[in-house]
XYZ file of C-alpha atoms in Angstrom:
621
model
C 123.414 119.059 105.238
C 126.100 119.920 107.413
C 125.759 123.834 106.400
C 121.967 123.822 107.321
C 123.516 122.668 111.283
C 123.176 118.737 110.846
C 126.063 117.028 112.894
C 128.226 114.512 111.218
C 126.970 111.966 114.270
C 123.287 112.689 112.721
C 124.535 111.769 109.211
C 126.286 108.742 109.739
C 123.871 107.177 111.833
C 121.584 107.307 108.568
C 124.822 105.838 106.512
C 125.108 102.970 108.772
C 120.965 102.546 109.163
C 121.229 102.444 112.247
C 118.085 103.174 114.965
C 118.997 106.398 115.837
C 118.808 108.051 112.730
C 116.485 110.915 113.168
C 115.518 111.209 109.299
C 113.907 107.633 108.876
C 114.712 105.290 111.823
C 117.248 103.213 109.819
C 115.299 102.751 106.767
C 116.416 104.989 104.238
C 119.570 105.690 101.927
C 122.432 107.993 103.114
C 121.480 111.529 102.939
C 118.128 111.239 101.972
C 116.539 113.294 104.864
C 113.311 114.727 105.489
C 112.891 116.698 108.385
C 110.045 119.024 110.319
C 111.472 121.891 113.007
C 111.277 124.759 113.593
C 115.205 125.464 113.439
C 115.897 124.510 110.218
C 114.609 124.642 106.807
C 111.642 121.942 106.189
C 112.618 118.806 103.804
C 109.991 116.400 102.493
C 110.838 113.099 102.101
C 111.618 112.255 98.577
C 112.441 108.844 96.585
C 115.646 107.652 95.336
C 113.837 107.719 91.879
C 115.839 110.374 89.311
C 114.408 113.543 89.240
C 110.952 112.402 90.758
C 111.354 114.638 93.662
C 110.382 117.884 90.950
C 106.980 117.355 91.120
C 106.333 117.015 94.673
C 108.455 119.813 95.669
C 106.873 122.057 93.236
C 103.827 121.116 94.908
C 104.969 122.417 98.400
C 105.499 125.731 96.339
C 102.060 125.371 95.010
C 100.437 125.013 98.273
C 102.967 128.326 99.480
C 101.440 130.404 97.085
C 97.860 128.857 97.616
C 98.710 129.815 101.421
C 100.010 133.454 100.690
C 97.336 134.569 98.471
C 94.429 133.142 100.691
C 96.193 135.323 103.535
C 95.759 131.666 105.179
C 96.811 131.338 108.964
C 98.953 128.321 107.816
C 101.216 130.496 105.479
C 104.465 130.969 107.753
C 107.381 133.053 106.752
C 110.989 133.720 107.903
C 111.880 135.243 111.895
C 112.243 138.683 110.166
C 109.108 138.186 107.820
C 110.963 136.753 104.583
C 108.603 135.532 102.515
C 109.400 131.234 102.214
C 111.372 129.966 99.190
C 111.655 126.566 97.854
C 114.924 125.014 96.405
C 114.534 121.489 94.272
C 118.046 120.209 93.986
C 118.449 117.918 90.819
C 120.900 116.193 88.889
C 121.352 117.519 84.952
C 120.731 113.869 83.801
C 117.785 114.050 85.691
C 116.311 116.885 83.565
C 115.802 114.503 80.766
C 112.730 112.965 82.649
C 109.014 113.520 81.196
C 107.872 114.609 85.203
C 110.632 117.274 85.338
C 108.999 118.706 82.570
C 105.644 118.276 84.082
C 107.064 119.969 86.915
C 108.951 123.160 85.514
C 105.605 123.769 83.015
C 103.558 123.993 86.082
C 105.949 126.414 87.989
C 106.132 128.839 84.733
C 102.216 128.667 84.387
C 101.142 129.438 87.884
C 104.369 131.549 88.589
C 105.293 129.423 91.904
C 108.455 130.931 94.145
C 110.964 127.848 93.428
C 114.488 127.771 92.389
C 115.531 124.810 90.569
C 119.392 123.985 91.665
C 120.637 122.036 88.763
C 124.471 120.359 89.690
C 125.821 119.561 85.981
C 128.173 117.410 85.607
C 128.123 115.742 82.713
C 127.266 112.103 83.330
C 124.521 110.219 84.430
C 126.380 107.208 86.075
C 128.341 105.641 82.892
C 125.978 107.684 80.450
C 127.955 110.874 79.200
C 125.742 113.967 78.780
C 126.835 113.926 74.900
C 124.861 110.342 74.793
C 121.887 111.354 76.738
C 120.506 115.374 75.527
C 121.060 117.720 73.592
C 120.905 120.378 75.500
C 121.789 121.421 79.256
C 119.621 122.436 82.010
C 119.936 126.148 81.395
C 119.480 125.648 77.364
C 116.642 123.291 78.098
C 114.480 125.808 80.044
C 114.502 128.768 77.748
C 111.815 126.760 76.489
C 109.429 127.189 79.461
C 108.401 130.981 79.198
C 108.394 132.916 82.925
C 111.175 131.001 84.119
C 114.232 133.215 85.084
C 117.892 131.441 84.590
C 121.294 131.860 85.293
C 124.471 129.505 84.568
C 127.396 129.572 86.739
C 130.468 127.853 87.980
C 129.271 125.861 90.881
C 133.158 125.083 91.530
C 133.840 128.325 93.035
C 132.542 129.263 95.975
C 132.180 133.124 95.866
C 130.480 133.168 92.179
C 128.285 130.347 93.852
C 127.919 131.895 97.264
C 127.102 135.211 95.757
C 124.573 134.216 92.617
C 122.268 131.920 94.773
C 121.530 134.601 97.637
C 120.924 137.173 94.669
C 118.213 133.940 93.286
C 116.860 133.514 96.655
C 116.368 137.823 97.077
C 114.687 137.708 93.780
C 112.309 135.169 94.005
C 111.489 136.405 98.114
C 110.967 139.308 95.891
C 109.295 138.623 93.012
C 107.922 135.423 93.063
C 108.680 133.749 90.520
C 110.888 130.422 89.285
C 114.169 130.370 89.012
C 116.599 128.345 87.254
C 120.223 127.715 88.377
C 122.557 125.601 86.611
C 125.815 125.224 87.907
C 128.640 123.104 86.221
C 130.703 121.026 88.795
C 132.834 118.102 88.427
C 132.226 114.672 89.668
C 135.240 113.571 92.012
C 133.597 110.801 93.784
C 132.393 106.869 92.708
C 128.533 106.501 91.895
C 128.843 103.963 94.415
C 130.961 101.197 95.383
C 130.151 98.754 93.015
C 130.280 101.430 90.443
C 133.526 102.896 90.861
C 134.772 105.953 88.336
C 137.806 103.484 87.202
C 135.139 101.411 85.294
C 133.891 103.745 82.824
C 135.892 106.672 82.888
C 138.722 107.508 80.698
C 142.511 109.254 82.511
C 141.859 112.570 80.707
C 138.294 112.614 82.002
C 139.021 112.053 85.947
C 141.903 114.645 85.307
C 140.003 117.194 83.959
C 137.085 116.777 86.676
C 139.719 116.758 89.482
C 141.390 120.182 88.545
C 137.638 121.953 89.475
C 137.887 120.288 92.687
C 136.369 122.942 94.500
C 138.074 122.088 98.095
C 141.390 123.301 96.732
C 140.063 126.057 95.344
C 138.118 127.245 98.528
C 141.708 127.288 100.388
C 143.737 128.805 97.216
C 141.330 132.058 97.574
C 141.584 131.852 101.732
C 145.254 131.784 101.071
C 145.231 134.489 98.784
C 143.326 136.534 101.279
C 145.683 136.620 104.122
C 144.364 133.369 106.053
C 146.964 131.590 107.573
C 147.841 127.869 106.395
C 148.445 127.352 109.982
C 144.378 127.646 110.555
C 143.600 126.452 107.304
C 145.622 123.005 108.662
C 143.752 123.115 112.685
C 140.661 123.361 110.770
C 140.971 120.556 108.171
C 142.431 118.241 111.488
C 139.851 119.232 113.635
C 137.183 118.180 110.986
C 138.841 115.389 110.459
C 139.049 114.193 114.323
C 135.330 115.451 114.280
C 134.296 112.820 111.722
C 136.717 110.191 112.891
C 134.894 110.146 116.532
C 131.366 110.620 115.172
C 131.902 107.217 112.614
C 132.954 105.249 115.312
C 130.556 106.505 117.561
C 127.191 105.673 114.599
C 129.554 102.133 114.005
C 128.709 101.365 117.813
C 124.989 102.841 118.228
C 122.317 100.537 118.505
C 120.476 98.927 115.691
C 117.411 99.250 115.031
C 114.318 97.218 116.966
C 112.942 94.444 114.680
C 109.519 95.247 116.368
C 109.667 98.756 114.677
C 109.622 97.536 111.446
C 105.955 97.484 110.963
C 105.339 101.163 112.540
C 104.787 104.349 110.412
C 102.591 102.479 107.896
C 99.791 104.637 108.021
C 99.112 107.300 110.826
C 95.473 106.839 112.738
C 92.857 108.333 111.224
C 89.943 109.911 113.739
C 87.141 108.873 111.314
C 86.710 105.081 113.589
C 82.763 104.943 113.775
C 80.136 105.532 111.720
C 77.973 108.466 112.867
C 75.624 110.791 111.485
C 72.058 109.834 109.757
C 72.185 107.457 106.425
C 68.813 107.814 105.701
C 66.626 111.211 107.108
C 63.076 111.129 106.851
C 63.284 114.776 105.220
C 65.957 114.177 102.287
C 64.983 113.052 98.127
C 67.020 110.075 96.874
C 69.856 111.301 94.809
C 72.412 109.874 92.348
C 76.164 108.784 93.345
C 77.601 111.701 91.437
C 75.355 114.478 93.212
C 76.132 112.712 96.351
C 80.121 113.373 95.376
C 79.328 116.892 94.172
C 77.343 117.699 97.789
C 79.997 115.970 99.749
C 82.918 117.408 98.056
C 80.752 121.099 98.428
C 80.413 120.596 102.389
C 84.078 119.398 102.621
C 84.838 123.084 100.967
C 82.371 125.310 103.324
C 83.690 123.524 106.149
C 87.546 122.887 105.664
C 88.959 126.159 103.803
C 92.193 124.293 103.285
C 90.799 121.743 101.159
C 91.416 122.780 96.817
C 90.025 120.777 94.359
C 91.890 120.301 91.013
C 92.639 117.833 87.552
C 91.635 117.777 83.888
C 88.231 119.435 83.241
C 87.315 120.181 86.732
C 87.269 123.726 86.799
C 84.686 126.688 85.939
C 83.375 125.983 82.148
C 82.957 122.118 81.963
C 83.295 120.843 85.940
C 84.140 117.350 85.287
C 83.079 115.302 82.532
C 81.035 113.276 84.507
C 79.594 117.149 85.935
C 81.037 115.487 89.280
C 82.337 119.302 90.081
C 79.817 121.271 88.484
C 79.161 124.617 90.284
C 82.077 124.063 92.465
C 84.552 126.745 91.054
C 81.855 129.730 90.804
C 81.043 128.940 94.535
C 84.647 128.564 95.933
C 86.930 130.375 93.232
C 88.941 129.304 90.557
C 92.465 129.421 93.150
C 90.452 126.407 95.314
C 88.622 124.339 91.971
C 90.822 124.706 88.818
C 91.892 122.629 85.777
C 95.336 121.115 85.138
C 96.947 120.629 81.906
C 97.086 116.884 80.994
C 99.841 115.465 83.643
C 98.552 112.752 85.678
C 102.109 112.645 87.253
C 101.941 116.538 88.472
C 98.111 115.978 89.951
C 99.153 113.135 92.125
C 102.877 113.542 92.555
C 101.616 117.562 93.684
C 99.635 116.698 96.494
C 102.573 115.477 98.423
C 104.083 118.789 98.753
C 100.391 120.452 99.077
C 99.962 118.222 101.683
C 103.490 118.893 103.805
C 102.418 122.639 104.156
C 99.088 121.859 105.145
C 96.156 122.153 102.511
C 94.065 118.875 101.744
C 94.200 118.378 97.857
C 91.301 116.378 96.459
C 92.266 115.669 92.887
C 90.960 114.038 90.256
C 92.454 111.588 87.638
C 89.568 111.910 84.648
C 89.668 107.819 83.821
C 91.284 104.796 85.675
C 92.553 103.977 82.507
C 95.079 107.168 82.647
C 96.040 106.700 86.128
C 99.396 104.856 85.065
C 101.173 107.642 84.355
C 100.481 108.862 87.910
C 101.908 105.722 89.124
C 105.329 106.669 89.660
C 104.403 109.424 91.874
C 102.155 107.327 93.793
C 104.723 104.071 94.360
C 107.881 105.898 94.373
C 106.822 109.366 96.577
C 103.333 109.364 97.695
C 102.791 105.434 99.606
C 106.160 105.787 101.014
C 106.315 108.890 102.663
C 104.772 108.433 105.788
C 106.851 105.281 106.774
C 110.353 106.347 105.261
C 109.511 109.875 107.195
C 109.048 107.970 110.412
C 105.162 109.561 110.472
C 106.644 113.250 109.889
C 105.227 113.802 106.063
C 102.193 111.438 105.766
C 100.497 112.727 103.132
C 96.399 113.408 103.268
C 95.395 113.437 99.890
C 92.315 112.200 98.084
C 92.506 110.854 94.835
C 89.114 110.837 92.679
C 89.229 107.520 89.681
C 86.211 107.175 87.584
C 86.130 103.455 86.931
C 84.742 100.635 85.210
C 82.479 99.659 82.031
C 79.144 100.140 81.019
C 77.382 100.798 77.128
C 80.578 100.891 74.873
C 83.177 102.982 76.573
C 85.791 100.930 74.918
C 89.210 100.341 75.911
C 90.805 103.045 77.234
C 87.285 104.552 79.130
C 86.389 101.115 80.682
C 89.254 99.397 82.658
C 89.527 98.305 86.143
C 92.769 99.082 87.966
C 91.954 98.022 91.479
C 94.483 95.084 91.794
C 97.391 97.322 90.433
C 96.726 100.129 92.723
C 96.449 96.932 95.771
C 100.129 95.884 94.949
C 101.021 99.611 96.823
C 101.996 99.654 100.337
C 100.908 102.935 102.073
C 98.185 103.794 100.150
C 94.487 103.225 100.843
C 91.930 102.153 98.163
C 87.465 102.996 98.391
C 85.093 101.887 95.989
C 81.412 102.701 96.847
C 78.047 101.615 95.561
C 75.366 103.804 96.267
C 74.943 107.101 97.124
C 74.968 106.873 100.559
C 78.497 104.923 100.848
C 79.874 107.816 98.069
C 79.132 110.453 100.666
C 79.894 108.787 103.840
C 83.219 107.283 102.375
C 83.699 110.341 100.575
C 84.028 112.271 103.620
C 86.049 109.709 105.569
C 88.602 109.519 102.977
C 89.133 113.195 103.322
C 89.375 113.176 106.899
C 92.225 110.293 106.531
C 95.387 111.844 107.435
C 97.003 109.159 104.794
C 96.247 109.116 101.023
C 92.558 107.643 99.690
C 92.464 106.405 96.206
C 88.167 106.295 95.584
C 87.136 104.031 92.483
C 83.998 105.486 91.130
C 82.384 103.687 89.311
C 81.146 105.276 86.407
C 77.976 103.091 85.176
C 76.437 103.678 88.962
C 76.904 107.475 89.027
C 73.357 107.710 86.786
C 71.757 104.350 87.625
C 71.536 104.483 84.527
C 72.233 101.066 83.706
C 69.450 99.029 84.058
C 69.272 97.244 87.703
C 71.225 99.756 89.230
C 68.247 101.861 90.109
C 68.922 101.008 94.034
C 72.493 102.964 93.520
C 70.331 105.824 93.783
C 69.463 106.443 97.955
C 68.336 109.170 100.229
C 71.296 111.682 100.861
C 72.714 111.244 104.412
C 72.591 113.835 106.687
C 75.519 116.712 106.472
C 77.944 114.182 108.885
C 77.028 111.397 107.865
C 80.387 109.471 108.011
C 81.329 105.544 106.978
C 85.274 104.290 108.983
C 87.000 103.371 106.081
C 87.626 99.029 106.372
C 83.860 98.263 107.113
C 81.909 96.476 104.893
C 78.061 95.877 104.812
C 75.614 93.283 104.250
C 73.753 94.195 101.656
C 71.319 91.147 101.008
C 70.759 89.081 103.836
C 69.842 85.091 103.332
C 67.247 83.082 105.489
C 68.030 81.402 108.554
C 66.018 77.965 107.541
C 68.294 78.442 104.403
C 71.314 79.264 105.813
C 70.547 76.156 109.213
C 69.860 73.398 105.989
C 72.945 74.518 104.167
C 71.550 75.912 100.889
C 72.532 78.963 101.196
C 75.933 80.569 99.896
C 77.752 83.839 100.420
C 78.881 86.570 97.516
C 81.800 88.935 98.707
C 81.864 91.542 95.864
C 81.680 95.967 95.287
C 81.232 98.336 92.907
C 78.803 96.756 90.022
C 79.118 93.379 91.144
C 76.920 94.578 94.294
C 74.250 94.387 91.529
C 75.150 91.873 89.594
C 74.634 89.500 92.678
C 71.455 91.085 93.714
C 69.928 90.539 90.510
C 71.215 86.524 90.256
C 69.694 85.888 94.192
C 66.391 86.889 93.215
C 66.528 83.306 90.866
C 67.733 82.017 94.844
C 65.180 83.210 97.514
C 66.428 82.933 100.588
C 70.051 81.046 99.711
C 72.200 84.313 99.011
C 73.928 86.521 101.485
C 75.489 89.826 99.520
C 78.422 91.520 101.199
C 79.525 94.845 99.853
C 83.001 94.888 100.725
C 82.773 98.863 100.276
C 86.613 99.568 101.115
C 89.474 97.343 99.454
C 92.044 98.045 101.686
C 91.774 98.393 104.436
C 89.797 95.317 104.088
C 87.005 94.155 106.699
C 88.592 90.328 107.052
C 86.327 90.328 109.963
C 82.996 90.650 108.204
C 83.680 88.124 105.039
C 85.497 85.798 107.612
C 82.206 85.654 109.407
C 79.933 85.292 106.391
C 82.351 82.284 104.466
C 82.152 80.328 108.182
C 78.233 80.939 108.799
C 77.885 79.815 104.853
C 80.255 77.179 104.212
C 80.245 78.354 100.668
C 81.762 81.373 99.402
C 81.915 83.220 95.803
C 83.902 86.414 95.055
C 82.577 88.595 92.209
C 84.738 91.041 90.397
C 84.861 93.690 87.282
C 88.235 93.183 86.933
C 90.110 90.721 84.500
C 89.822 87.380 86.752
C 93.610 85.603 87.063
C 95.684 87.410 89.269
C 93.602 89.377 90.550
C 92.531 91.036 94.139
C 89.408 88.861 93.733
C 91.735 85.584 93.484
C 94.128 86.564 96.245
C 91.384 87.052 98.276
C 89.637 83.628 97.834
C 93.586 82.229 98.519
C 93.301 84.605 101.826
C 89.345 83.038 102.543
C 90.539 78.903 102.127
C 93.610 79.428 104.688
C 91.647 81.331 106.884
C 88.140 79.176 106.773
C 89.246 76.048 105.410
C 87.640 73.959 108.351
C 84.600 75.821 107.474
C 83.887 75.078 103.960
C 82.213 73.001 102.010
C 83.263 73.656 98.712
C 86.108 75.348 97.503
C 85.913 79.048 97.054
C 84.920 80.198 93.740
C 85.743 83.270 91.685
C 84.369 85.074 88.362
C 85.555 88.142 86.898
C 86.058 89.569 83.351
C 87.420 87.440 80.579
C 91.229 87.699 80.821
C 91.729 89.862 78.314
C 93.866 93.088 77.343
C 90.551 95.922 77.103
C 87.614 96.053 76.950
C 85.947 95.602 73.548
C 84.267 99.041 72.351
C 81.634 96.856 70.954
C 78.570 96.300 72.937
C 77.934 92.695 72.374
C 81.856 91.590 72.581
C 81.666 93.733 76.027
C 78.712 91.978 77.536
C 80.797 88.903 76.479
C 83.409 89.902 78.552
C 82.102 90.791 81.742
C 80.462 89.098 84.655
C 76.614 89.591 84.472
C 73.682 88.177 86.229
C 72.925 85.677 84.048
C 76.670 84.068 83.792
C 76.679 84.557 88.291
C 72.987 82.645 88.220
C 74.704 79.721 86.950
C 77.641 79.553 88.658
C 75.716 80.303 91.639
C 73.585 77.557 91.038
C 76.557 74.873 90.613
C 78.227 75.953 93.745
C 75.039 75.655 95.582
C 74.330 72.406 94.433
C 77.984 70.867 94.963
């Protein structure tokens, strides 16, 4: 940090936390900068979690290659017209992680210009390399074909000095990856509480401390005529230099507890909903053509926006066919398959994202989104607010969801209230075809990431009583604010004046699920299609619940701890002078999966029939 021109002053302020530090405002870990100028080199903001930071930095040489071979007006390269490099610096225990692996197989496939720095030092806080592989870095990555690699001494400065500017010529060069692992020691505690006494044998600390490069750096100065007598000035001077910049960070201002909240999310310009929902001219069309048309005008109009995950590309385009035609009109470098890595296709759109391209990806079912999670908690949700709103990143992630006619249970589950427990994040879930597109298009816009449930038994209408999924296309801007809900069903005023009418707050399949149970109602049933999870429209079911009295939340999802539950928690605080019954709530059968069988399916889910009665109770209490 200090060789790339940071000040000491800058550093410690982000030791201490304090409010001037310019990396995160006094919210991060020491050293863990991110940073956008145009002096210095650009850092994304990456997690404390080990070795996570290989797939999003990958990414950013993704999107530089994307950028470079699209002749894009975004690609930017050096004050003398060096091509840009990217360096991921990791740990050697670090290697050992599944994502690395995710990482360095996507760099070797696609032939991206990074150099992986690997610092080896033989322990991964009390575990010794001998416990954890069986193999180092540089052994390790023979196995990744079109990877170059090079082992050195990363004690000594000149072999080090000299080896990485030959890396960073070749890969300017040649673009391509690059290996370097470089043995060090490790001089220094893991932390305080974990201090090198604890774990570490005599011989061991010895053996480390001889490689101490310092000493070595001033042996060789020695040895080439520099006098100790500058050597000495220089080492007091830095000394004096950190002395006065500590105490200065020790007596900087904290940070302001009103800041605490800021950086969440940055505004989006998508506020209002404009365009036409419903022309005159247009057929009605299904959810998943309404994606595919969407996602097609997004590409003619934005040429920064790429398309990519499992099956999307030229010969299959989705298995739903939610991206068929899309790579023969746009080119397989802007719609294009991934191996199987859920990590890589979320955890890659942060660094696609930092250099300015708009990833849409896709994660094929909800059911395999968890091994994307880490890359979503740890890197993707916390960007924008540990960056201080410098590296939000605008990505849209595409989840088929749900159940319908036997999927079974890895094709069927619902993962909304998981993906609601993440801070930073934004979560979609249309109903009809109209919402897909207009939501669709909003989420894009978002400067912050967009998770979109789809869910998979509307795309067709298919299943019987979701024929209204299907609507007129809206017009080519047709565009929904993200946080706005709709009233889908309205009751009766007599109904509503005699109190015998009651309110559903649902989305997704429950939209027709409660349609279906108020026909058995006429008049008594007010539908609200909650259409966006979070952000939530608190204003609209707030309204509803008080104009009501009585209120029923309808989910997919497994019912006890739920989003549906925590919402009807949310509902009683906020309209408890309002109600006349106590909030109710049905969802699946609390169970692990779905049942592949057809009957023990129905069984579990909500349907119209099991809403009609419940309905019926809570309108009668």
């Amino acid at each position: 940090m200090l060789g790339l021109g940071f000040e000491p002053y800058q550093l410690m302020l982000q030791l201490l936390a304090k409010g001037g530090d310019i990396f995160t405002g006094g919210r991060e870990y020491y050293n863990h900068p991110n940073y956008r100028g145009i002096d210095k080199p650009q850092i994304i903001h990456q997690s404390s979690a080990t070795g996570m930071q290989a797939i999003p930095t990958t990414g950013v040489a993704q999107g530089i290659k994307f950028l470079e071979k699209t002749s894009s007006t975004l690609y930017k390269t050096g004050p003398n017209g060096e091509a840009p490099v990217v360096i991921c610096c990791l740990g050697d225990a670090s290697v050992t992680e599944g994502e690395v692996s995710e990482a360095f197989q996507f760099a070797a496939l696609h032939q991206l210009p990074i150099i992986y720095l690997v610092e080896d030092n033989d322990w991964g806080i009390s575990v010794s390399s001998a416990e954890a592989r069986t193999t180092n870095a540089y052994e390790f990555i023979e196995g990744f074909k079109g990877i170059e690699r090079i082992s050195i001494n990363g004690s000594d400065f000149v072999e080090s000095c000299t080896a990485m500017q030959e890396v960073v010529d070749f890969v300017r060069k040649n673009r391509k990856p690059y290996l370097v692992h470089a043995k060090v020691p490790l001089l220094g505690h893991h932390t305080s509480g974990v201090r090198k006494e604890f774990y570490r044998t005599d011989e061991d600390l010895a053996k480390h401390q001889q490689d101490d490069p310092g000493p070595k750096l001033k042996s060789l100065l020695l040895e080439h005529g520099i006098e100790a007598s500058m050597l000495e000035e220089i080492e007091q001077q830095a000394a004096e230099l950190v002395k006065s910049d500590f105490e200065k960070a020790v007596n900087s201002p904290e940070p302001d507890p009103a800041t605490v909240t800021d950086h969440v999310f940055v505004p989006t310009p998508v506020t209002v909903e404009k365009g036409e929902r419903s022309p005159s001219n247009k057929e009605k069309v299904l959810m998943v053509d309404a994606a595919l048309f969407a996602i097609r005008e997004i590409m003619e109009d934005h040429p920064e926006a790429l398309l990519y995950g499992q099956d999307v590309g030229r010969r299959l385009g989705g298995v739903f066919r939610e991206a068929a035609t899309l790579a023969e009109q746009f080119g397989d470098h802007r719609v294009f398959n991934t191996a199987i890595q859920e990590a890589y296709i979320i955890g890659s759109t942060v660094g696609m994202s930092a250099v300015g391209l708009k990833p849409i990806v896709e994660v094929q079912f909800a059911d395999y989104i968890y091994p994307g999670l880490n890359q979503l908690v740890t890197e993707i949700s916390k960007s924008c607010y540990l960056s201080c709103g410098k590296f939000p990143v605008q990505t849209l992630i595409r989840v088929p969801i749900g159940a319908y006619g036997g999927g079974g249970p890895y094709h069927s589950g619902s993962v909304e209230s998981t993906l609601l427990t993440i801070k930073g994040i934004k979560i979609v879930y249309p109903s009809n075809t109209a919402d897909m597109k207009g939501l669709l298009k909003a989420a894009f816009l978002d400067p912050n990431p967009v998770v979109m449930l789809e869910h998979k038994g509307l795309y067709w209408s298919k299943v019987p009583g979701t024929e209204e999924a299907k609507t007129t296309e809206p017009s080519r801007d047709y565009i929904i604010p993200l946080g706005k809900g709709n009233i889908v069903l309205q009751a009766a005023d007599n109904k509503i004046q005699s109190g015998e009418s009651c309110c559903v707050i649902t989305y997704g399949m429950g939209v027709y699920w409660a349609k279906a149970a108020a026909k058995k109602f006429p008049g008594q049933i007010e539908v609200i299609d909650l259409r966006t999870l979070f952000p939530l429209d608190e204003e609209l079911v707030f309204a509803s619940v008080r104009k009501h009295g009585k209120c029923f939340i309808l989910t997919e999802e497994q019912q006890y701890n739920s989003f549906a539950e925590a919402l009807a928690g949310r509902i009683s605080k906020a309209c408890f002078r309002n109600l006349d019954a106590p909030v109710e709530v049905m969802g699946a059968l609390d169970l692990p999966a779905v049942p592949m069988n057809i009957i023990l399916e129905k069984a579990m889910l909500p349907n119209e029939e099991k809403l009609a009665i419940r309905l019926e109770a809570l309108l009668n209490s």
